[in-house]
PDB file of C-alpha atoms in Angstrom:
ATOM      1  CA  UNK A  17      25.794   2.969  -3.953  1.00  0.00           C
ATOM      2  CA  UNK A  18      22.369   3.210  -2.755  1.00  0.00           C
ATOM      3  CA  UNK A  19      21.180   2.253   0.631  1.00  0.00           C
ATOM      4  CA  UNK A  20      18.883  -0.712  -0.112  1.00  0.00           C
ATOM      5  CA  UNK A  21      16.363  -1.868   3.114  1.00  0.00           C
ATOM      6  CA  UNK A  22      14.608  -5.406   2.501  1.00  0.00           C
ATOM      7  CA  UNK A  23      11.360  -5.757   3.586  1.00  0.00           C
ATOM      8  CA  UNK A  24       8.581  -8.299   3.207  1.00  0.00           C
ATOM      9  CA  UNK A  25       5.684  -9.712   2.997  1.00  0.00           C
ATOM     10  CA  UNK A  26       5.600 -12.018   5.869  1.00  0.00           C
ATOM     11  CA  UNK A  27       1.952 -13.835   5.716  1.00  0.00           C
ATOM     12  CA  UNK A  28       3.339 -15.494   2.145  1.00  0.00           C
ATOM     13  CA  UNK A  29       5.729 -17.295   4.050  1.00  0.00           C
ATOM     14  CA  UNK A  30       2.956 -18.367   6.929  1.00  0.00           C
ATOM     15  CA  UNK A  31      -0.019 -17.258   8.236  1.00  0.00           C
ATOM     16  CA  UNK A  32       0.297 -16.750  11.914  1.00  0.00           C
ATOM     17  CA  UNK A  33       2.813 -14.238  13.689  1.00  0.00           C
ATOM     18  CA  UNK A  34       4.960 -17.003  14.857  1.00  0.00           C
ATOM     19  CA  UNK A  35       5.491 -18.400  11.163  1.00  0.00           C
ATOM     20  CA  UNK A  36       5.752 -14.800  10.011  1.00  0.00           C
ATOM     21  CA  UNK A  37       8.781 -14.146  12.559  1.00  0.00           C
ATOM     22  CA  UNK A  38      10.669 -17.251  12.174  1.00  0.00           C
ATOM     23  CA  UNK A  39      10.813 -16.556   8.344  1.00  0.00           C
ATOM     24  CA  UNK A  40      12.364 -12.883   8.629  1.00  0.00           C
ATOM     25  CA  UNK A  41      14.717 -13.751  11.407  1.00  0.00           C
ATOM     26  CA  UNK A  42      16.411 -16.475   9.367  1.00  0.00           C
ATOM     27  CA  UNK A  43      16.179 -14.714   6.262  1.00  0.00           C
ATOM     28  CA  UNK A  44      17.857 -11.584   8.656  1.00  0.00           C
ATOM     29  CA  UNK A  45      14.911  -8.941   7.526  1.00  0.00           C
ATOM     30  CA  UNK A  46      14.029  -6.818  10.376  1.00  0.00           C
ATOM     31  CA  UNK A  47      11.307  -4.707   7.843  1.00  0.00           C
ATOM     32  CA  UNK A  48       7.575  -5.925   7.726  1.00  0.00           C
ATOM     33  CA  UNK A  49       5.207  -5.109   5.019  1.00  0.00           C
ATOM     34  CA  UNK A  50       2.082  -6.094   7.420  1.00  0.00           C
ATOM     35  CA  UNK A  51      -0.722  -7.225   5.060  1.00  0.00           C
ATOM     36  CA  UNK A  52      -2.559 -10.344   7.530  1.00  0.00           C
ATOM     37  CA  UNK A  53      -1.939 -12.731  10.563  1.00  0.00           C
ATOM     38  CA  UNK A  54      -3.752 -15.880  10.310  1.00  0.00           C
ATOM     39  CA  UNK A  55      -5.476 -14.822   7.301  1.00  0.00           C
ATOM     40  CA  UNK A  56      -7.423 -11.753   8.828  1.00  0.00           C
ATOM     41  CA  UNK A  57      -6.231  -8.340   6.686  1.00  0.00           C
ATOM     42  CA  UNK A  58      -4.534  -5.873   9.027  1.00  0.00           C
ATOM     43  CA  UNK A  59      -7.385  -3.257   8.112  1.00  0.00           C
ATOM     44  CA  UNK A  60      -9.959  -5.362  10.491  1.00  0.00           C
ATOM     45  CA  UNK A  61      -7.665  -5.756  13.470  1.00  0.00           C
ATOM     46  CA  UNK A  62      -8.602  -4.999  16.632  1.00  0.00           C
ATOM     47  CA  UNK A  63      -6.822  -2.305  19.316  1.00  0.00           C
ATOM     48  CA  UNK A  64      -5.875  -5.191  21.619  1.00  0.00           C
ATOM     49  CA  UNK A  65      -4.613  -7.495  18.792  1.00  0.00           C
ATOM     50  CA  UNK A  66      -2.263  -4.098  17.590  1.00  0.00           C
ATOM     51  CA  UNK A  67      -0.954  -4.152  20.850  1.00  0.00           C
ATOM     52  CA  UNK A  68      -0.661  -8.106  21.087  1.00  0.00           C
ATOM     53  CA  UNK A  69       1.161  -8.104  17.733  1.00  0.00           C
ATOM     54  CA  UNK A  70       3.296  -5.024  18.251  1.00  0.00           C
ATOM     55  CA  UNK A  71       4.443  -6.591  21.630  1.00  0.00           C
ATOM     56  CA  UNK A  72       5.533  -9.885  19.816  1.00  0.00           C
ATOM     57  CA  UNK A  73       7.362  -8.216  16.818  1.00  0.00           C
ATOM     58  CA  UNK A  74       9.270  -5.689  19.010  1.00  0.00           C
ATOM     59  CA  UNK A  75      10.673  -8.546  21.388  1.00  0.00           C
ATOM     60  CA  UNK A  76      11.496 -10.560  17.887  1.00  0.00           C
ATOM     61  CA  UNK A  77      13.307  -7.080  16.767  1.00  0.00           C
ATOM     62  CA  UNK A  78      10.787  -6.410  13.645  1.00  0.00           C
ATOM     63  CA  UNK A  79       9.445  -3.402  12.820  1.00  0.00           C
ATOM     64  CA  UNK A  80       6.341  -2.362  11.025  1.00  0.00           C
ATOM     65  CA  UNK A  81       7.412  -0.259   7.621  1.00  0.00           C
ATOM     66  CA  UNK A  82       4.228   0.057   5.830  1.00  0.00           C
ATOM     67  CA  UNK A  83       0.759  -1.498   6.158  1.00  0.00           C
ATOM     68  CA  UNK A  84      -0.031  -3.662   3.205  1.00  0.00           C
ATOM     69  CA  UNK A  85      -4.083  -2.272   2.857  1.00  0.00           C
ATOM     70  CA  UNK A  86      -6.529  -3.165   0.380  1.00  0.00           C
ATOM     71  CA  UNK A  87      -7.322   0.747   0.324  1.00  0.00           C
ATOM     72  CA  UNK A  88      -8.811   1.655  -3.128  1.00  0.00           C
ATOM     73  CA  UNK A  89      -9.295  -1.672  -4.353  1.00  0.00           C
ATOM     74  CA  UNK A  90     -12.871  -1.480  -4.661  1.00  0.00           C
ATOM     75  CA  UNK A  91     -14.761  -0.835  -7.410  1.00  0.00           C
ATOM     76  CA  UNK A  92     -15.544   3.041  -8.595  1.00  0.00           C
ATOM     77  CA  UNK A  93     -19.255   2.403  -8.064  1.00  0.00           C
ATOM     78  CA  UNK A  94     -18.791   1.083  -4.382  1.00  0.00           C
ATOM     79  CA  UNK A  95     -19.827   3.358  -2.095  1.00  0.00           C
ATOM     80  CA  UNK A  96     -16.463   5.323  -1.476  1.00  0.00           C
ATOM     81  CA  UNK A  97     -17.393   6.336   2.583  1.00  0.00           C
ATOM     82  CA  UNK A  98     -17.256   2.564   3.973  1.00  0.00           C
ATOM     83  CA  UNK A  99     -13.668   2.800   1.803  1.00  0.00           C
ATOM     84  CA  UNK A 100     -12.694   5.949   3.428  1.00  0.00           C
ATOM     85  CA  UNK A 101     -13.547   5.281   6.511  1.00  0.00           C
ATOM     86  CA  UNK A 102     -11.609   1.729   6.297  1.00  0.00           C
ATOM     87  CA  UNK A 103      -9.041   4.543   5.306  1.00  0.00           C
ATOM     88  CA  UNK A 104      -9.146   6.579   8.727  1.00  0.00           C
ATOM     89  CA  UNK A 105      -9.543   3.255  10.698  1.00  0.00           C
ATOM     90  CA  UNK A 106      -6.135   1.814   8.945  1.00  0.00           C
ATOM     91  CA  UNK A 107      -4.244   5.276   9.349  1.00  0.00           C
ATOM     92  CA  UNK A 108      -4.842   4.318  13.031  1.00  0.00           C
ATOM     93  CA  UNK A 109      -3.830   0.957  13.278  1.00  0.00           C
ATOM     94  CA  UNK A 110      -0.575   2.092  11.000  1.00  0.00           C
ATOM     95  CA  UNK A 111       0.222   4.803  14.160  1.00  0.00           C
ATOM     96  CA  UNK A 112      -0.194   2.194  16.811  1.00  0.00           C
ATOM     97  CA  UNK A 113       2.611  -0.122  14.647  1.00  0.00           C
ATOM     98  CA  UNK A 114       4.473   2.706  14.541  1.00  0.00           C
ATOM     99  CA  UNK A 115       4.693   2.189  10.540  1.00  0.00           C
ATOM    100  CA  UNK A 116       5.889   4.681   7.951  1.00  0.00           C
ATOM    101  CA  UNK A 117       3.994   4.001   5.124  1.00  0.00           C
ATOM    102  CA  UNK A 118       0.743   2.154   4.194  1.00  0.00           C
ATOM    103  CA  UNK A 119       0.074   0.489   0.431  1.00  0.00           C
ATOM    104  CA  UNK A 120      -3.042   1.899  -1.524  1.00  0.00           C
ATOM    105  CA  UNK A 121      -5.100   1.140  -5.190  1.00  0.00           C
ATOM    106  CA  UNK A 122      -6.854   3.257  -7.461  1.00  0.00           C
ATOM    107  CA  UNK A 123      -9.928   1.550  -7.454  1.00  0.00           C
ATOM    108  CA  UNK A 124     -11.344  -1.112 -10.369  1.00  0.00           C
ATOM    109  CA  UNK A 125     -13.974  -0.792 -13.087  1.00  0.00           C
ATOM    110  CA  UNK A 126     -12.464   2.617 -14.388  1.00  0.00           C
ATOM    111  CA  UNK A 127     -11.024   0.326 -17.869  1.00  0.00           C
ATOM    112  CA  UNK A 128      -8.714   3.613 -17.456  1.00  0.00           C
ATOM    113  CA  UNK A 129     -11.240   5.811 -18.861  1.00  0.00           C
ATOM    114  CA  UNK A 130     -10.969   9.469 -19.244  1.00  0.00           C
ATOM    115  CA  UNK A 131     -14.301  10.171 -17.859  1.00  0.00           C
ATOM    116  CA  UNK A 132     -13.239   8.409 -14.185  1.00  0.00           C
ATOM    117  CA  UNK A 133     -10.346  11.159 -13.885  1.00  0.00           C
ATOM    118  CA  UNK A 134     -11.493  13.340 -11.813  1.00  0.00           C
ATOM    119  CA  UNK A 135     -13.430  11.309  -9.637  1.00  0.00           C
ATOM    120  CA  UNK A 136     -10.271   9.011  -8.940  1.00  0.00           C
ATOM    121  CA  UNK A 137      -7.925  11.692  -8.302  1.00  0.00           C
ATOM    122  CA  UNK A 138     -10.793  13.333  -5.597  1.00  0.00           C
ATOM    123  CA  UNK A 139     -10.880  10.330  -3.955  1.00  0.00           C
ATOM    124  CA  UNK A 140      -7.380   9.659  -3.893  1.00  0.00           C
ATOM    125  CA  UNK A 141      -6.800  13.513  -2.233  1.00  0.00           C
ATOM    126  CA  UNK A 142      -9.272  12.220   0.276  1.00  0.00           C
ATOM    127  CA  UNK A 143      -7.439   9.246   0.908  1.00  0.00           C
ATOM    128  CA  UNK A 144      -4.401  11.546   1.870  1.00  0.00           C
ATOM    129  CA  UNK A 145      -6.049  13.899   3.939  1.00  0.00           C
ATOM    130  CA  UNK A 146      -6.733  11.230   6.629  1.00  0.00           C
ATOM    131  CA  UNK A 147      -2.859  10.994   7.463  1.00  0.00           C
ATOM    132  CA  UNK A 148      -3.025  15.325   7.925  1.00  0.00           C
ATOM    133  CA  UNK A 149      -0.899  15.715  11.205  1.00  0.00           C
ATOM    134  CA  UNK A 150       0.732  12.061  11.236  1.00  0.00           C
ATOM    135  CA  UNK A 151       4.260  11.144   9.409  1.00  0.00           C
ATOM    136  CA  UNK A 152       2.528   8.567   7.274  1.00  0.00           C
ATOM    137  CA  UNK A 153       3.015   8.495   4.101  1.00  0.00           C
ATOM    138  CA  UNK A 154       0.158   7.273   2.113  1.00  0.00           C
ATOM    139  CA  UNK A 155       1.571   5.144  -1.593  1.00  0.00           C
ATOM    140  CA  UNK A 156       0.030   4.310  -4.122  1.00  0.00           C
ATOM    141  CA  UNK A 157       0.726   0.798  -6.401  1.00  0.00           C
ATOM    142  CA  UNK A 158       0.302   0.357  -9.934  1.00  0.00           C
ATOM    143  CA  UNK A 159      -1.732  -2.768 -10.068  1.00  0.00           C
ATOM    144  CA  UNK A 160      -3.961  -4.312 -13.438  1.00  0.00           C
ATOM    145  CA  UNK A 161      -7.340  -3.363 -13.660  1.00  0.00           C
ATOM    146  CA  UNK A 162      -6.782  -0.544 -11.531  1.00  0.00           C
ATOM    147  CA  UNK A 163      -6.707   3.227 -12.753  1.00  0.00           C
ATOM    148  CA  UNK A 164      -3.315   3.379 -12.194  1.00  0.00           C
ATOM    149  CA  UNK A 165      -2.271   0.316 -14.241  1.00  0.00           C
ATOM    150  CA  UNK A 166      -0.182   2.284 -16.565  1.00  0.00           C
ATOM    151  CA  UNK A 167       3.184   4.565 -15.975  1.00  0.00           C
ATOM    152  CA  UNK A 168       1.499   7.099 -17.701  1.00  0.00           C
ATOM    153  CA  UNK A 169      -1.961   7.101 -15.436  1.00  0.00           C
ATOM    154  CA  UNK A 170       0.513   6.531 -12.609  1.00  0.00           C
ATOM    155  CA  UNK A 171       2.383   9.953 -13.532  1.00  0.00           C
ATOM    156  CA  UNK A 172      -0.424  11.807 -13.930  1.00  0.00           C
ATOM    157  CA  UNK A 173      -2.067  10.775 -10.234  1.00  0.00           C
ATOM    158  CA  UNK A 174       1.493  11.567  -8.562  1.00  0.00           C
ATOM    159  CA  UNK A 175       1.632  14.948 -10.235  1.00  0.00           C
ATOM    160  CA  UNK A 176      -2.245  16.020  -9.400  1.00  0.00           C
ATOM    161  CA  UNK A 177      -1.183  14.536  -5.810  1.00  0.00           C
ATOM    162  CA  UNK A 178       2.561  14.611  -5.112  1.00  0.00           C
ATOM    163  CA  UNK A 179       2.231  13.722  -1.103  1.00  0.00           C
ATOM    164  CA  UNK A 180       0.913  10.148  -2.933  1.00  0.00           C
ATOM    165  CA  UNK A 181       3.835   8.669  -3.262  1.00  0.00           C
ATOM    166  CA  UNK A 182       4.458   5.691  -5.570  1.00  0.00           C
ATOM    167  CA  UNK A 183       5.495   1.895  -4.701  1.00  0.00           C
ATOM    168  CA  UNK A 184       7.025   0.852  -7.897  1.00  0.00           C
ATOM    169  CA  UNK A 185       5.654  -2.676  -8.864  1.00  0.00           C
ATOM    170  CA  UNK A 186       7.524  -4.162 -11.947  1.00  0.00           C
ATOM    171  CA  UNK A 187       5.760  -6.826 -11.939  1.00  0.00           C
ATOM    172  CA  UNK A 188       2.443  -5.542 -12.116  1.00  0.00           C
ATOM    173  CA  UNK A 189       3.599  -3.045 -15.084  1.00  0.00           C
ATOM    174  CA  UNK A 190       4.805  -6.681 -17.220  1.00  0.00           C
ATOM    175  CA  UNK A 191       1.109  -8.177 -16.635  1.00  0.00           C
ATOM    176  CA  UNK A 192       0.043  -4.956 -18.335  1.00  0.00           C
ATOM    177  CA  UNK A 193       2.203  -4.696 -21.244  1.00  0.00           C
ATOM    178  CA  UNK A 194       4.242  -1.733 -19.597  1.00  0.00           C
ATOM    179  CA  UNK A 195       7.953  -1.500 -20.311  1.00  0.00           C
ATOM    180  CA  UNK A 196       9.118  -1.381 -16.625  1.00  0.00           C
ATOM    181  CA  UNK A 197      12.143   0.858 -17.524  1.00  0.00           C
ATOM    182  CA  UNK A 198      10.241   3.320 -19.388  1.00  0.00           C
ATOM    183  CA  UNK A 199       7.616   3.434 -16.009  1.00  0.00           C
ATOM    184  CA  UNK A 200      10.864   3.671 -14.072  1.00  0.00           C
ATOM    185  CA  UNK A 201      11.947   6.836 -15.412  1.00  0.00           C
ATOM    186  CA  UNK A 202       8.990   8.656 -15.364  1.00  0.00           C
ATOM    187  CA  UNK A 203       7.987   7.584 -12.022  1.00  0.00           C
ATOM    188  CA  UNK A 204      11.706   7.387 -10.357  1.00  0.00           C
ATOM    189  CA  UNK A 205      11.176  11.205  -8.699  1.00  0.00           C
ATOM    190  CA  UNK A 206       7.771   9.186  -6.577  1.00  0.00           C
ATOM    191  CA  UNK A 207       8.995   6.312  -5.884  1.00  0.00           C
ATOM    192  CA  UNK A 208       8.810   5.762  -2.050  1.00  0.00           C
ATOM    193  CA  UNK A 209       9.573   2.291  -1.884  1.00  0.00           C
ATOM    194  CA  UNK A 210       9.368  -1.017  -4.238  1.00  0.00           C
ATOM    195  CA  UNK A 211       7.921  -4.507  -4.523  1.00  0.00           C
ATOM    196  CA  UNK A 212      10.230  -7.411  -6.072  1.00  0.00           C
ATOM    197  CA  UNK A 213       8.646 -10.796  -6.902  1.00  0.00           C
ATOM    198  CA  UNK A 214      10.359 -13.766  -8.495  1.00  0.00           C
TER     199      UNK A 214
END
């Protein structure tokens, strides 16, 4: 049987760290998917509050697995170097937490047209070549509206970029008229981790 590791999305069960903490430790998950503390996005935190935050989750046991970022989920026509750099700025803040893994998009307004392609997938590459010489693993998640909405856009961005690995988002595959078992194996070889929702 597999080994199966919960994780979660804390800030949906409060917004500041203290709610966040009390929720995992008597739900017995030791695995945060950091996305905000009192409503302010991980992405736009500060070096001190890292090391505030850090501080509090290591003495409650809780460690960082992957930075829930809003990476890529801008539009196609934004100006991709405030989103890259947002991209080398989070890479940071995922060292500091000590976190294996941080959450990406494929940006919006593409209607998952042919002629946005290439552009996504150099963008994407760019994306990954901010975590060169680090152990974090950048992943991308299907989402609607996105480029990657669709198993078979998904497929095609892990095998132009196979360090992107895949969270696998059944959810987001039903709002998009995706059979989530067909997605499931052709994506199952890039699938790093997964989102459940009820």
């Amino acid at each position: 049987m597999a080994d199966i590791k919960l994780c979660a999305f804390a800030d949906e069960a409060g917004d500041s760290l203290a709610e966040q903490i009390k929720a995992m430790q008597e739900n017995g998950i030791g695995l945060l998917e950091l996305r905000t503390i009192d409503k302010k996005n991980v992405t736009k935190f500060t070096n001190e509050e890292v090391k505030e935050y850090k501080k509090q989750l290591d003495d409650a046991g809780i460690k960082v697995w992957s930075i829930g970022s809003p990476i890529g989920k801008v539009q196609i026509s934004a100006d991709f170097n405030i989103d890259l750099d947002l991209c080398k700025r989070t890479v940071e803040i995922a060292d500091m937490f000590s976190a294996k893994s941080i959450r990406m998009f494929s940006f919006y307004g593409t209607n998952g047209e042919e002629q946005y392609r290439d552009l996504v997938m150099e963008r994407l590459a760019k994306y990954v070549e901010t975590t060169k010489g680090t152990d974090i693993t950048l992943c991308h998640e299907n989402e609607k509206g996105i480029y990657g909405d669709i198993a078979a856009r998904c497929l095609e961005i892990h095998k132009n970029i196979p360090e992107l690995k895949c969270v696998f988002d059944p959810a987001n595959y039903v709002q998009v008229g995706q059979n989530t078992l067909e997605a499931w194996d052709m994506l199952e070889p890039y699938v790093f981790y997964g989102h459940i929702k009820d």
